[in-house]
């Protein structure tokens, strides 16, 4: 029997319910077998986030790898991008990696991310191959004389060296006051130190690692960063930055204490990196500001389905210079094949330093776009039917309109867009609208809601 273990990213579940030591050990042994057979690879780097269940899962994962004959390089608590980077760069002959992380999901849950020898996360076909081995019990245990060994490693140290190399060290006069909220997560070990070494004045929030997340939940969204915004204002800081639990995403607060959307940060970095003919990749839901930036630089935007795996896949396929998601995950493919909270922070500081401007001044140089998100209740079995019905209706009623069917249905207008897209994690259907003015965005979301509700009513 073949079942499904992998979700949108890696394997996730409730600790000690789905993610038991038995399960984690078995899946790690399966991954070890896969590495042995496909790549003749055996050196696996292991890291974890600071969740209460991470130690239990880590030791189970290590046992499973050892029993497959893999040698394990145990890196303890460290950000996701540090594992991914060390594997990609083949530092100390690491062949592959496993990260134990619940990222931003609720605190009773956790997850496993697997990294291939090229540094890319396991996804798509590879997930199926691993599931086939798991459910078919088609894996071997090493004989007594081939069981692996455990070594200690420090992926965080390797990662810090890269960040320092990519960053700009500033003099005392150019030092910024930075408030860093690492959200009790894995970047607490890395980012405050890096920012200080780059010459800045750093004040930390929630920088003690704690799987109970007492200061704030690990998702760095606007409501969870109220405190950071207040502190940036109260201390008159130059910038605030926040990370998710495993440090692959970062969100910024400008010098006025305003929350900056990930779309905006992605656009600023793309604008800095893009040269004529360059390609930048982003999901279907991000702001049209990136089209403005690409046009300005003589480059091109490729839109993908929502999710980091799709963005990374399209980056590699099209040899893109940069990719990003609106949730604060940016990808710098020459350095790391996954979302990079740390590099994004270092890159933004480099841009501020070169332009000698505040973040709010840089943002003000770009046209403003207004985005509104809505959701309606919709059962899973109706979702694809609803998407098809909306598509048919648009094609009949607005047959000259540009439509994108990459993920749901996106309708383009001259001054905005509307996207209809089912959620596959909750019983809801999402509607997004963006316009060049707030009133246009409201009109478009109104239009979207009306169509979605009318079509849904015909189906139920
Ligand atoms: Mg994360």
Tab-separated table of C-alpha atoms and ligand atoms in Angstrom:
chain	number	residue	atom	x	y	z
A	1	UNK	CA	0.000	0.000	0.000
A	2	UNK	CA	1.281	3.424	-0.858
A	3	UNK	CA	0.287	6.361	1.295
A	4	UNK	CA	1.177	9.970	1.666
A	5	UNK	CA	3.640	11.284	4.229
A	6	UNK	CA	4.882	14.526	2.697
A	7	UNK	CA	2.789	17.696	2.826
A	8	UNK	CA	3.476	21.110	1.299
A	9	UNK	CA	6.956	21.093	2.778
A	10	UNK	CA	8.529	18.012	4.324
A	11	UNK	CA	6.668	15.785	6.788
A	12	UNK	CA	4.714	17.449	9.567
A	13	UNK	CA	2.560	16.260	12.418
A	14	UNK	CA	1.826	16.351	16.122
A	15	UNK	CA	4.777	15.382	18.302
A	16	UNK	CA	4.462	11.941	19.901
A	17	UNK	CA	1.218	11.352	18.052
A	18	UNK	CA	2.088	11.131	14.361
A	19	UNK	CA	5.737	12.060	14.919
A	20	UNK	CA	6.703	9.278	17.335
A	21	UNK	CA	10.297	8.124	17.889
A	22	UNK	CA	9.394	4.896	16.043
A	23	UNK	CA	8.128	6.731	12.966
A	24	UNK	CA	11.012	9.225	12.905
A	25	UNK	CA	13.614	6.488	13.210
A	26	UNK	CA	12.024	4.463	10.402
A	27	UNK	CA	11.663	7.350	7.960
A	28	UNK	CA	15.272	8.416	8.646
A	29	UNK	CA	16.444	4.856	7.922
A	30	UNK	CA	14.423	4.934	4.678
A	31	UNK	CA	16.043	8.240	3.694
A	32	UNK	CA	19.478	6.759	4.519
A	33	UNK	CA	18.729	3.788	2.251
A	34	UNK	CA	17.607	6.123	-0.515
A	35	UNK	CA	20.847	8.100	-0.235
A	36	UNK	CA	22.976	4.933	-0.250
A	37	UNK	CA	21.288	3.509	-3.311
A	38	UNK	CA	20.806	6.606	-5.422
A	39	UNK	CA	23.930	8.591	-4.630
A	40	UNK	CA	26.233	6.195	-2.815
A	41	UNK	CA	26.051	8.880	-0.137
A	42	UNK	CA	26.350	8.356	3.598
A	43	UNK	CA	27.332	11.564	5.449
A	44	UNK	CA	24.178	13.209	6.766
A	45	UNK	CA	24.120	16.567	8.521
A	46	UNK	CA	21.342	16.860	11.136
A	47	UNK	CA	19.999	20.062	12.703
A	48	UNK	CA	16.959	21.069	14.697
A	49	UNK	CA	14.854	23.986	15.899
A	50	UNK	CA	14.292	24.591	19.642
A	51	UNK	CA	10.862	22.929	19.962
A	52	UNK	CA	10.145	20.820	23.057
A	53	UNK	CA	9.947	17.681	20.884
A	54	UNK	CA	13.020	18.359	18.742
A	55	UNK	CA	15.537	16.516	20.967
A	56	UNK	CA	13.376	13.399	21.037
A	57	UNK	CA	12.896	13.474	17.267
A	58	UNK	CA	16.551	14.271	16.597
A	59	UNK	CA	17.829	11.276	18.545
A	60	UNK	CA	15.311	8.985	16.818
A	61	UNK	CA	16.320	10.345	13.408
A	62	UNK	CA	19.988	9.818	14.231
A	63	UNK	CA	19.364	6.192	15.266
A	64	UNK	CA	17.510	5.532	12.014
A	65	UNK	CA	20.325	7.002	9.931
A	66	UNK	CA	22.983	5.031	11.808
A	67	UNK	CA	21.018	1.828	11.291
A	68	UNK	CA	21.024	2.524	7.536
A	69	UNK	CA	24.816	2.713	7.684
A	70	UNK	CA	24.982	6.518	7.428
A	71	UNK	CA	27.406	8.608	9.448
A	72	UNK	CA	25.669	11.473	11.225
A	73	UNK	CA	27.039	14.977	11.733
A	74	UNK	CA	24.954	16.355	14.569
A	75	UNK	CA	24.693	20.123	14.520
A	76	UNK	CA	22.216	20.692	17.361
A	77	UNK	CA	19.990	23.783	17.195
A	78	UNK	CA	20.678	25.712	14.013
A	79	UNK	CA	18.648	27.555	11.329
A	80	UNK	CA	17.320	25.616	8.306
A	81	UNK	CA	19.395	27.618	5.798
A	82	UNK	CA	22.596	26.678	7.666
A	83	UNK	CA	21.935	22.972	7.037
A	84	UNK	CA	20.957	23.569	3.449
A	85	UNK	CA	24.017	25.750	2.774
A	86	UNK	CA	26.512	23.349	4.359
A	87	UNK	CA	25.111	20.468	2.280
A	88	UNK	CA	25.119	22.443	-0.971
A	89	UNK	CA	28.677	23.635	-0.476
A	90	UNK	CA	29.875	20.098	0.361
A	91	UNK	CA	31.679	21.455	3.388
A	92	UNK	CA	33.242	18.569	5.363
A	93	UNK	CA	31.815	16.160	2.744
A	94	UNK	CA	28.227	16.458	3.980
A	95	UNK	CA	26.213	14.506	1.407
A	96	UNK	CA	22.686	15.330	2.568
A	97	UNK	CA	20.774	16.781	5.493
A	98	UNK	CA	17.770	16.389	7.754
A	99	UNK	CA	16.317	19.307	9.686
A	100	UNK	CA	13.894	18.716	12.541
A	101	UNK	CA	11.650	21.763	12.461
A	102	UNK	CA	8.107	22.903	13.019
A	103	UNK	CA	8.956	26.309	11.478
A	104	UNK	CA	5.938	28.541	12.200
A	105	UNK	CA	3.241	25.888	12.891
A	106	UNK	CA	1.550	25.406	16.319
A	107	UNK	CA	3.841	24.509	19.222
A	108	UNK	CA	2.594	20.945	19.766
A	109	UNK	CA	3.624	19.982	16.252
A	110	UNK	CA	6.959	19.447	14.556
A	111	UNK	CA	8.340	18.320	11.224
A	112	UNK	CA	11.161	16.865	9.161
A	113	UNK	CA	12.817	18.444	6.146
A	114	UNK	CA	15.137	16.387	3.967
A	115	UNK	CA	17.918	17.830	1.830
A	116	UNK	CA	19.404	16.177	-1.232
A	117	UNK	CA	23.110	16.118	-2.175
A	118	UNK	CA	22.653	19.222	-4.389
A	119	UNK	CA	21.299	21.164	-1.397
A	120	UNK	CA	17.727	21.233	-2.665
A	121	UNK	CA	14.855	20.126	-0.448
A	122	UNK	CA	13.255	16.780	-1.247
A	123	UNK	CA	10.034	17.371	-3.182
A	124	UNK	CA	7.789	16.031	-5.956
A	125	UNK	CA	8.929	12.709	-7.431
A	126	UNK	CA	11.573	12.113	-4.771
A	127	UNK	CA	8.888	12.347	-2.077
A	128	UNK	CA	6.974	9.575	-3.850
A	129	UNK	CA	10.077	7.399	-4.144
A	130	UNK	CA	10.746	7.747	-0.413
A	131	UNK	CA	7.082	7.025	0.411
A	132	UNK	CA	7.227	3.893	-1.781
A	133	UNK	CA	10.253	2.583	0.111
A	134	UNK	CA	8.587	3.394	3.444
A	135	UNK	CA	5.213	1.802	2.780
A	136	UNK	CA	6.699	-1.167	0.907
A	137	UNK	CA	9.263	-1.786	3.675
A	138	UNK	CA	11.845	-1.948	0.898
A	139	UNK	CA	14.810	-0.892	2.971
A	140	UNK	CA	17.818	-2.564	4.570
A	141	UNK	CA	19.431	-2.355	7.973
A	142	UNK	CA	23.228	-2.243	8.030
A	143	UNK	CA	25.110	-5.247	9.395
A	144	UNK	CA	26.886	-4.855	12.752
A	145	UNK	CA	30.186	-3.814	11.196
A	146	UNK	CA	28.620	-1.166	8.932
A	147	UNK	CA	26.470	0.728	11.425
A	148	UNK	CA	27.229	4.465	11.257
A	149	UNK	CA	28.976	6.769	13.711
A	150	UNK	CA	27.977	10.114	15.221
A	151	UNK	CA	30.197	13.170	14.885
A	152	UNK	CA	29.485	16.691	16.031
A	153	UNK	CA	29.301	19.460	13.464
A	154	UNK	CA	28.631	23.196	13.575
A	155	UNK	CA	26.503	24.199	10.605
A	156	UNK	CA	25.792	27.504	12.368
A	157	UNK	CA	29.473	28.430	12.279
A	158	UNK	CA	29.772	27.623	8.565
A	159	UNK	CA	26.622	29.660	7.945
A	160	UNK	CA	27.889	32.644	9.945
A	161	UNK	CA	31.080	32.743	7.880
A	162	UNK	CA	29.024	32.923	4.684
A	163	UNK	CA	26.738	35.661	6.054
A	164	UNK	CA	29.715	37.750	7.164
A	165	UNK	CA	31.281	37.386	3.724
A	166	UNK	CA	28.051	38.460	2.007
A	167	UNK	CA	27.385	41.361	4.364
A	168	UNK	CA	29.006	44.780	4.588
A	169	UNK	CA	30.961	45.696	7.685
A	170	UNK	CA	30.164	49.292	8.582
A	171	UNK	CA	32.137	51.941	10.463
A	172	UNK	CA	30.917	53.418	13.741
A	173	UNK	CA	29.358	56.451	11.974
A	174	UNK	CA	27.351	54.205	9.623
A	175	UNK	CA	26.206	51.746	12.297
A	176	UNK	CA	22.433	51.250	12.474
A	177	UNK	CA	20.361	50.606	15.559
A	178	UNK	CA	18.672	47.291	14.825
A	179	UNK	CA	15.979	45.587	16.905
A	180	UNK	CA	16.097	41.842	16.213
A	181	UNK	CA	13.198	39.613	17.222
A	182	UNK	CA	14.323	36.017	16.715
A	183	UNK	CA	11.035	34.719	18.165
A	184	UNK	CA	12.718	32.178	20.500
A	185	UNK	CA	13.805	30.365	17.344
A	186	UNK	CA	16.950	28.975	15.763
A	187	UNK	CA	18.234	32.326	14.464
A	188	UNK	CA	18.769	33.385	18.104
A	189	UNK	CA	22.103	31.567	17.832
A	190	UNK	CA	23.168	33.360	14.670
A	191	UNK	CA	21.684	36.691	13.652
A	192	UNK	CA	22.294	38.945	16.693
A	193	UNK	CA	25.951	37.940	16.602
A	194	UNK	CA	26.280	38.485	12.834
A	195	UNK	CA	24.689	41.932	12.984
A	196	UNK	CA	27.041	42.964	15.784
A	197	UNK	CA	30.038	41.660	13.862
A	198	UNK	CA	28.918	43.731	10.885
A	199	UNK	CA	29.285	46.766	13.121
A	200	UNK	CA	25.677	47.542	14.089
A	201	UNK	CA	24.120	48.355	17.441
A	202	UNK	CA	21.825	45.406	18.167
A	203	UNK	CA	19.004	45.057	20.665
A	204	UNK	CA	17.371	41.640	20.853
A	205	UNK	CA	13.794	40.593	21.590
A	206	UNK	CA	12.784	36.988	22.330
A	207	UNK	CA	16.340	35.822	21.697
A	208	UNK	CA	16.371	33.070	24.326
A	209	UNK	CA	15.502	29.813	22.587
A	210	UNK	CA	12.358	28.303	24.056
A	211	UNK	CA	9.972	25.699	22.632
A	212	UNK	CA	7.076	27.222	24.591
A	213	UNK	CA	7.458	30.484	22.618
A	214	UNK	CA	6.494	32.688	25.585
A	215	UNK	CA	7.140	36.043	23.867
A	216	UNK	CA	5.350	35.483	20.574
A	217	UNK	CA	4.231	32.669	18.255
A	218	UNK	CA	6.839	31.688	15.668
A	219	UNK	CA	4.946	33.043	12.628
A	220	UNK	CA	6.338	36.552	11.995
A	221	UNK	CA	3.054	38.085	10.836
A	222	UNK	CA	1.820	41.561	11.634
A	223	UNK	CA	-0.225	40.696	14.732
A	224	UNK	CA	2.690	38.753	16.252
A	225	UNK	CA	5.120	41.621	15.691
A	226	UNK	CA	3.162	44.427	17.414
A	227	UNK	CA	5.748	44.441	20.178
A	228	UNK	CA	8.670	44.693	17.767
A	229	UNK	CA	6.977	47.632	15.997
A	230	UNK	CA	6.483	49.386	19.343
A	231	UNK	CA	10.110	48.867	20.358
A	232	UNK	CA	11.399	50.177	17.004
A	233	UNK	CA	9.347	53.350	17.538
A	234	UNK	CA	10.143	53.739	21.245
A	235	UNK	CA	13.890	53.386	20.735
A	236	UNK	CA	13.880	55.350	17.494
A	237	UNK	CA	15.672	52.451	15.812
A	238	UNK	CA	16.690	52.376	12.133
A	239	UNK	CA	15.166	49.001	11.383
A	240	UNK	CA	13.481	46.017	13.014
A	241	UNK	CA	13.747	42.446	11.816
A	242	UNK	CA	11.970	39.259	12.821
A	243	UNK	CA	12.495	35.603	11.954
A	244	UNK	CA	10.270	32.554	11.954
A	245	UNK	CA	11.102	29.613	14.240
A	246	UNK	CA	13.625	27.932	11.960
A	247	UNK	CA	15.032	31.101	10.438
A	248	UNK	CA	14.333	30.628	6.750
A	249	UNK	CA	12.014	33.654	6.606
A	250	UNK	CA	12.558	37.227	7.737
A	251	UNK	CA	10.205	40.188	8.002
A	252	UNK	CA	11.215	43.833	8.401
A	253	UNK	CA	9.924	46.869	10.271
A	254	UNK	CA	10.951	50.223	8.788
A	255	UNK	CA	12.425	53.198	10.651
A	256	UNK	CA	8.902	54.550	11.249
A	257	UNK	CA	7.885	51.330	12.987
A	258	UNK	CA	5.749	50.158	10.054
A	259	UNK	CA	5.425	46.483	9.073
A	260	UNK	CA	6.889	45.938	5.591
A	261	UNK	CA	5.210	43.331	3.388
A	262	UNK	CA	7.451	40.528	2.127
A	263	UNK	CA	6.473	41.519	-1.464
A	264	UNK	CA	8.099	44.895	-0.911
A	265	UNK	CA	11.306	43.425	0.494
A	266	UNK	CA	11.438	40.976	-2.433
A	267	UNK	CA	10.950	43.855	-4.887
A	268	UNK	CA	13.705	45.969	-3.290
A	269	UNK	CA	16.191	43.087	-3.418
A	270	UNK	CA	15.166	42.118	-6.974
A	271	UNK	CA	15.656	45.738	-8.035
A	272	UNK	CA	19.163	45.642	-6.573
A	273	UNK	CA	20.155	42.291	-8.097
A	274	UNK	CA	18.484	42.328	-11.540
A	275	UNK	CA	20.383	43.193	-14.709
A	276	UNK	CA	19.001	43.361	-18.262
A	277	UNK	CA	17.558	40.010	-19.300
A	278	UNK	CA	17.495	38.556	-15.773
A	279	UNK	CA	14.624	36.453	-14.524
A	280	UNK	CA	13.038	36.643	-11.090
A	281	UNK	CA	10.556	34.048	-9.786
A	282	UNK	CA	7.643	34.479	-7.412
A	283	UNK	CA	4.289	32.894	-6.573
A	284	UNK	CA	1.004	33.818	-8.195
A	285	UNK	CA	-0.229	35.801	-5.161
A	286	UNK	CA	2.588	38.348	-4.802
A	287	UNK	CA	2.140	41.998	-5.680
A	288	UNK	CA	2.434	43.437	-9.198
A	289	UNK	CA	5.216	45.616	-7.827
A	290	UNK	CA	7.634	42.928	-9.030
A	291	UNK	CA	6.458	43.390	-12.645
A	292	UNK	CA	7.204	47.105	-12.237
A	293	UNK	CA	10.721	46.282	-10.964
A	294	UNK	CA	11.397	43.733	-13.723
A	295	UNK	CA	10.281	46.125	-16.443
A	296	UNK	CA	12.419	48.899	-15.004
A	297	UNK	CA	15.484	46.629	-15.170
A	298	UNK	CA	14.727	45.052	-18.559
A	299	UNK	CA	14.085	41.680	-16.956
A	300	UNK	CA	11.206	39.251	-16.651
A	301	UNK	CA	8.995	37.720	-13.918
A	302	UNK	CA	8.015	34.054	-13.853
A	303	UNK	CA	4.999	33.256	-11.686
A	304	UNK	CA	4.572	29.847	-10.049
A	305	UNK	CA	2.118	28.029	-7.832
A	306	UNK	CA	2.245	29.086	-4.194
A	307	UNK	CA	5.012	27.338	-2.227
A	308	UNK	CA	8.775	27.517	-1.867
A	309	UNK	CA	9.354	24.210	-3.709
A	310	UNK	CA	7.680	25.540	-6.857
A	311	UNK	CA	9.581	28.814	-6.657
A	312	UNK	CA	12.920	26.996	-6.242
A	313	UNK	CA	12.032	24.576	-9.071
A	314	UNK	CA	11.320	27.463	-11.458
A	315	UNK	CA	14.478	29.301	-10.370
A	316	UNK	CA	16.599	26.278	-11.258
A	317	UNK	CA	14.772	25.561	-14.515
A	318	UNK	CA	15.045	29.143	-15.741
A	319	UNK	CA	18.399	30.014	-14.241
A	320	UNK	CA	16.777	32.906	-12.379
A	321	UNK	CA	18.794	35.396	-10.400
A	322	UNK	CA	16.414	35.614	-7.440
A	323	UNK	CA	13.101	34.350	-6.090
A	324	UNK	CA	10.797	35.289	-3.240
A	325	UNK	CA	7.443	34.755	-1.543
A	326	UNK	CA	5.237	37.354	0.092
A	327	UNK	CA	5.610	35.663	3.500
A	328	UNK	CA	9.233	36.812	3.754
A	329	UNK	CA	11.025	33.855	2.159
A	330	UNK	CA	13.687	35.002	-0.311
A	331	UNK	CA	15.908	32.704	-2.355
A	332	UNK	CA	19.413	33.582	-3.563
A	333	UNK	CA	20.163	30.587	-5.786
A	334	UNK	CA	23.906	31.100	-6.214
A	335	UNK	CA	24.307	30.790	-2.443
A	336	UNK	CA	21.491	28.584	-1.200
A	337	UNK	CA	18.677	26.618	-2.859
A	338	UNK	CA	16.073	27.454	-0.259
A	339	UNK	CA	14.493	30.320	1.631
A	340	UNK	CA	17.072	32.435	3.377
A	341	UNK	CA	16.043	34.542	6.357
A	342	UNK	CA	19.623	35.422	7.239
A	343	UNK	CA	20.842	36.354	3.766
A	344	UNK	CA	17.747	38.495	3.226
A	345	UNK	CA	18.588	40.496	6.357
A	346	UNK	CA	22.224	40.918	5.365
A	347	UNK	CA	21.199	41.931	1.829
A	348	UNK	CA	18.699	44.563	3.019
A	349	UNK	CA	21.357	46.095	5.287
A	350	UNK	CA	23.780	46.177	2.352
A	351	UNK	CA	21.202	48.061	0.254
A	352	UNK	CA	20.485	50.562	3.062
A	353	UNK	CA	24.220	51.150	3.449
A	354	UNK	CA	24.903	51.659	-0.264
A	355	UNK	CA	21.932	53.955	-0.817
A	356	UNK	CA	22.537	55.856	2.433
A	357	UNK	CA	18.773	55.973	2.914
A	358	UNK	CA	16.266	54.819	5.501
A	359	UNK	CA	14.088	51.841	4.643
A	360	UNK	CA	10.946	54.024	4.613
A	361	UNK	CA	12.597	56.384	2.089
A	362	UNK	CA	13.483	53.483	-0.208
A	363	UNK	CA	9.922	52.111	0.016
A	364	UNK	CA	8.507	55.549	-0.849
A	365	UNK	CA	10.383	55.467	-4.183
A	366	UNK	CA	8.159	52.612	-5.425
A	367	UNK	CA	4.567	52.849	-6.639
A	368	UNK	CA	2.049	51.766	-4.049
A	369	UNK	CA	-0.189	48.742	-4.531
A	370	UNK	CA	-3.096	47.784	-2.287
A	371	UNK	CA	-3.906	44.132	-1.706
A	372	UNK	CA	-6.964	42.681	0.021
A	373	UNK	CA	-7.375	39.004	0.938
A	374	UNK	CA	-10.670	37.291	1.654
A	375	UNK	CA	-11.851	33.778	2.286
A	376	UNK	CA	-15.174	32.015	1.954
A	377	UNK	CA	-16.140	28.660	3.468
A	378	UNK	CA	-15.923	25.864	0.903
A	379	UNK	CA	-15.804	22.089	1.273
A	380	UNK	CA	-12.786	20.300	-0.275
A	381	UNK	CA	-14.861	18.350	-2.799
A	382	UNK	CA	-16.352	21.577	-4.241
A	383	UNK	CA	-13.088	23.459	-4.660
A	384	UNK	CA	-11.998	22.238	-8.090
A	385	UNK	CA	-15.570	22.556	-9.372
A	386	UNK	CA	-15.703	26.126	-8.120
A	387	UNK	CA	-12.418	27.000	-9.828
A	388	UNK	CA	-13.715	25.517	-13.108
A	389	UNK	CA	-17.040	27.363	-12.813
A	390	UNK	CA	-15.323	30.697	-12.199
A	391	UNK	CA	-12.991	30.098	-15.131
A	392	UNK	CA	-15.905	29.293	-17.479
A	393	UNK	CA	-17.861	32.331	-16.379
A	394	UNK	CA	-14.903	34.689	-16.867
A	395	UNK	CA	-14.213	33.248	-20.316
A	396	UNK	CA	-17.817	33.861	-21.379
A	397	UNK	CA	-18.472	37.217	-19.712
A	398	UNK	CA	-15.045	38.790	-20.164
A	399	UNK	CA	-13.582	37.017	-23.149
A	400	UNK	CA	-10.861	39.564	-23.885
A	401	UNK	CA	-9.449	39.469	-20.376
A	402	UNK	CA	-6.021	37.998	-19.666
A	403	UNK	CA	-6.281	34.940	-17.426
A	404	UNK	CA	-3.513	33.014	-15.676
A	405	UNK	CA	-4.325	29.427	-14.630
A	406	UNK	CA	-1.043	28.601	-12.887
A	407	UNK	CA	-2.743	28.156	-9.504
A	408	UNK	CA	-6.496	28.839	-9.359
A	409	UNK	CA	-7.720	31.582	-11.712
A	410	UNK	CA	-6.072	34.995	-11.879
A	411	UNK	CA	-7.761	37.759	-13.871
A	412	UNK	CA	-5.739	40.750	-14.967
A	413	UNK	CA	-7.185	44.254	-15.383
A	414	UNK	CA	-5.274	47.309	-16.564
A	415	UNK	CA	-5.109	48.623	-12.994
A	416	UNK	CA	-5.162	45.508	-10.854
A	417	UNK	CA	-5.952	41.792	-10.600
A	418	UNK	CA	-8.196	39.285	-8.851
A	419	UNK	CA	-7.150	35.750	-7.916
A	420	UNK	CA	-9.444	32.858	-6.984
A	421	UNK	CA	-7.528	30.064	-5.291
A	422	UNK	CA	-8.575	27.087	-3.136
A	423	UNK	CA	-6.754	26.429	0.132
A	424	UNK	CA	-5.795	22.760	0.556
A	425	UNK	CA	-5.009	23.005	4.255
A	426	UNK	CA	-8.362	24.407	5.431
A	427	UNK	CA	-12.010	24.169	4.244
A	428	UNK	CA	-11.835	27.619	2.665
A	429	UNK	CA	-11.521	29.213	-0.745
A	430	UNK	CA	-9.403	32.347	-1.037
A	431	UNK	CA	-9.949	35.496	-3.053
A	432	UNK	CA	-7.177	38.048	-3.520
A	433	UNK	CA	-7.426	41.470	-5.139
A	434	UNK	CA	-4.835	44.117	-5.839
A	435	UNK	CA	-5.267	47.634	-7.199
A	436	UNK	CA	-3.258	50.788	-7.627
A	437	UNK	CA	-5.586	52.585	-5.235
A	438	UNK	CA	-7.303	51.402	-2.103
A	439	UNK	CA	-10.761	52.021	-3.590
A	440	UNK	CA	-9.920	50.021	-6.718
A	441	UNK	CA	-8.696	47.110	-4.557
A	442	UNK	CA	-12.021	47.251	-2.662
A	443	UNK	CA	-13.993	47.249	-5.921
A	444	UNK	CA	-12.030	44.267	-7.212
A	445	UNK	CA	-12.420	42.214	-4.036
A	446	UNK	CA	-16.155	43.011	-4.124
A	447	UNK	CA	-16.303	41.777	-7.717
A	448	UNK	CA	-14.349	38.610	-6.760
A	449	UNK	CA	-16.495	37.840	-3.739
A	450	UNK	CA	-19.694	38.240	-5.753
A	451	UNK	CA	-18.575	35.842	-8.497
A	452	UNK	CA	-17.209	33.251	-6.055
A	453	UNK	CA	-20.363	33.282	-3.911
A	454	UNK	CA	-22.728	33.106	-6.909
A	455	UNK	CA	-20.844	30.196	-8.468
A	456	UNK	CA	-20.547	28.382	-5.140
A	457	UNK	CA	-24.318	28.743	-4.564
A	458	UNK	CA	-24.972	27.061	-7.904
A	459	UNK	CA	-22.861	24.076	-6.783
A	460	UNK	CA	-24.376	23.404	-3.356
B	1	LIG	MG1	10.428	28.395	8.325
